[in-house]
Structures are given as C-alpha cells and as structure tokens.
C-alpha positions as semicolon CSV with decimal commas, in nm:
position;residue;x (nm);y (nm);z (nm)
1;P;0,000;0,000;0,000
2;Q;0,106;0,359;-0,068
3;P;0,161;0,585;0,232
4;N;-0,110;0,838;0,308
5;S;-0,049;1,151;0,100
6;V;-0,336;1,360;0,242
7;F;-0,275;1,617;0,511
8;G;-0,519;1,873;0,640
9;L;-0,677;2,080;0,907
10;R;-1,044;2,080;1,006
11;T;-1,207;2,317;1,252
12;P;-1,493;2,222;1,488
13;G;-1,725;2,405;1,243
14;S;-1,606;2,176;0,959
15;N;-1,402;2,441;0,775
16;A;-1,109;2,260;0,618
17;I;-0,785;2,290;0,430
18;T;-0,666;1,966;0,274
19;M;-0,355;1,894;0,073
20;D;-0,337;1,574;-0,127
21;D;-0,024;1,473;-0,318
22;G;-0,240;1,242;-0,528
23;N;-0,191;0,876;-0,614
24;I;-0,329;0,586;-0,809
25;S;-0,501;0,320;-0,603
26;P;-0,428;-0,052;-0,656
27;E;-0,765;-0,067;-0,836
28;G;-0,643;0,201;-1,081
29;D;-0,852;0,487;-0,942
30;I;-0,682;0,825;-0,979
31;H;-0,690;1,047;-0,672
32;P;-0,590;1,396;-0,792
33;N;-0,312;1,610;-0,657
34;Q;-0,518;1,888;-0,495
35;I;-0,525;2,164;-0,242
36;R;-0,881;2,231;-0,124
37;I;-1,009;2,508;0,099
38;Q;-1,366;2,440;0,206
39;T;-1,613;2,609;0,438
40;G;-1,836;2,414;0,673
41;S;-2,130;2,481;0,442
42;G;-1,944;2,345;0,138
43;A;-1,817;2,651;-0,057
44;S;-1,479;2,549;-0,202
45;V;-1,164;2,664;-0,374
46;I;-0,984;2,375;-0,543
47;L;-0,635;2,392;-0,691
48;D;-0,605;2,072;-0,895
49;G;-0,250;1,982;-0,999
50;T;-0,348;1,659;-1,174
51;N;-0,596;1,825;-1,411
52;D;-0,420;2,167;-1,404
53;L;-0,731;2,367;-1,311
54;I;-0,864;2,607;-1,052
55;Y;-1,227;2,574;-0,946
56;V;-1,426;2,805;-0,716
57;V;-1,783;2,710;-0,624
58;N;-2,043;2,821;-0,370
59;S;-2,201;2,571;-0,132
60;T;-2,506;2,499;-0,348
61;G;-2,330;2,485;-0,686
62;S;-2,546;2,772;-0,813
63;G;-2,238;2,978;-0,898
64;W;-1,888;2,871;-1,003
65;V;-1,578;2,977;-1,194
66;E;-1,324;2,738;-1,350
67;I;-0,988;2,817;-1,505
68;G;-0,892;2,520;-1,720
69;A;-0,565;2,369;-1,835
70;E;-0,593;2,516;-2,187
71;G;-0,639;2,873;-2,055
72;E;-1,018;2,871;-2,085
73;I;-1,224;3,049;-1,821
74;M;-1,577;2,929;-1,762
75;A;-1,828;3,091;-1,528
76;Y;-2,180;2,990;-1,434
77;A;-2,447;3,172;-1,236
78;Q;-2,792;3,044;-1,159
79;G;-2,876;3,413;-1,108
80;S;-2,729;3,713;-1,292
81;I;-2,369;3,799;-1,372
82;S;-2,288;4,169;-1,337
83;M;-1,961;4,350;-1,406
84;R;-1,880;4,719;-1,371
85;A;-1,579;4,935;-1,445
86;E;-1,540;5,299;-1,343
87;K;-1,334;5,345;-1,658
88;D;-1,333;5,144;-1,983
89;F;-1,460;4,787;-2,015
90;N;-1,298;4,616;-2,312
91;I;-1,374;4,281;-2,473
92;R;-1,146;4,142;-2,742
93;A;-1,121;3,803;-2,904
94;D;-0,862;3,711;-3,166
95;Q;-1,136;3,503;-3,327
96;N;-1,513;3,535;-3,272
97;I;-1,733;3,699;-3,011
98;N;-2,058;3,508;-2,978
99;M;-2,356;3,636;-2,781
100;E;-2,692;3,467;-2,742
101;A;-2,994;3,561;-2,535
102;G;-3,298;3,349;-2,464
103;S;-3,509;3,666;-2,469
104;K;-3,372;4,013;-2,561
105;V;-3,033;4,180;-2,608
106;N;-3,034;4,533;-2,465
107;I;-2,746;4,771;-2,529
108;K;-2,760;5,128;-2,399
109;S;-2,503;5,404;-2,390
110;G;-2,504;5,736;-2,209
111;N;-2,378;5,934;-2,507
112;N;-2,294;5,847;-2,867
113;S;-2,321;5,486;-2,984
114;Y;-2,128;5,339;-3,274
115;I;-2,140;5,002;-3,441
116;K;-1,859;4,965;-3,692
117;L;-1,883;4,675;-3,934
118;S;-1,627;4,547;-4,181
119;P;-1,700;4,638;-4,546
120;S;-1,878;4,305;-4,588
121;G;-2,057;4,332;-4,253
122;A;-2,431;4,370;-4,211
123;L;-2,694;4,413;-3,944
124;T;-2,948;4,140;-4,005
125;S;-3,266;4,016;-3,847
126;T;-3,477;3,707;-3,891
127;L;-3,773;3,937;-3,836
128;S;-3,899;4,142;-4,125
129;P;-3,826;4,428;-4,140
130;L;-3,509;4,505;-3,946
131;I;-3,584;4,797;-3,714
132;V;-3,309;5,037;-3,610
133;E;-3,400;5,308;-3,363
134;A;-3,183;5,614;-3,315
135;E;-3,207;5,932;-3,115
136;Y;-3,044;6,249;-3,246
137;N;-3,080;6,595;-3,089
138;N;-3,348;6,457;-2,854
139;A;-3,559;6,337;-3,148
140;S;-3,628;5,968;-3,202
141;T;-3,611;5,817;-3,548
142;T;-3,697;5,465;-3,654
143;F;-3,559;5,310;-3,972
144;E;-3,737;5,007;-4,111
145;G;-3,633;4,779;-4,392
146;I;-3,299;4,810;-4,564
147;V;-3,101;5,122;-4,477
148;Y;-2,845;5,214;-4,742
149;E;-2,744;5,559;-4,622
150;R;-2,502;5,646;-4,346
151;A;-2,709;5,812;-4,077
152;F;-2,583;6,072;-3,825
153;L;-2,215;6,050;-3,926
C-alpha cells in the first residue's frame, strides 16, 4: 500500500484545508493532486495539480468559476452575472465573439453609440423588417427595412 499523501486541518465548524499529493489506487482509481479550501457549508476553492485547473464554487453549486488547463475560463451563475468598471470595459477576441440571449439583447449608452462593421458586414434580423431606432438631438427616429445611407455620421 502507498503511504497516506493527504494532510489537512479541520475546525470544529467543519471548515477545512486539505492537501493531497495524489496517487493511483491498486484498483487504478486516480486520486488527484489537490489543495482544497472548504467552508463548513461546502463553498470550495480547489487547486487541482493533476488536471491543471482552478475551481471556485459556492455551497449549493449555483455559482462557479473554473480556469482550465488550456487557458479557458468558464463561469456559471444560476442568477445574474454583473460586471462594472469605473473606466473602460474592453472585450477582445482574436477570433469570434458570440452572444446569445434566450429573450432580448439590450445595449444602452449614455452618449454616442457606434457600431462599426467590416466592409462586408451587415446588421441582419430574422424578423422582417429590421428595425433600427436612433435618437439624435433629442428626437427619435426609426428606420425600417434596408437602410443604405449612413445616418448621423
């Protein structure tokens, strides 16, 4: 048998820090090399050396963040995700940015709004017609159908 490679501390309230050097059992089961910090209610931070990931989860599993071995970052919230910056908030992808909403996509700016498309880009809609609403000098304008002219530039 392999010597015990798990060391840890547990408080009377069941908060715990465990460190496991990992091993493979005689049956072939892999026990990962991990450091785990866990509250008595079950919220955890896991540093997994075997799978090269970091995982943070609340006690019910209704919110979590994972940083994976390939550099991917995944987040889940059973409720909302909100982010705020007092200065700029920038999003950049060297490939695609994909957004999907089960209901509506709302974008609002305090001042001027710009959408810049490549020469072959287009605003499209599966609804007919495409409706673009704009406000200029406190007057609202709605464009329906195909808009060929550059407006408000």
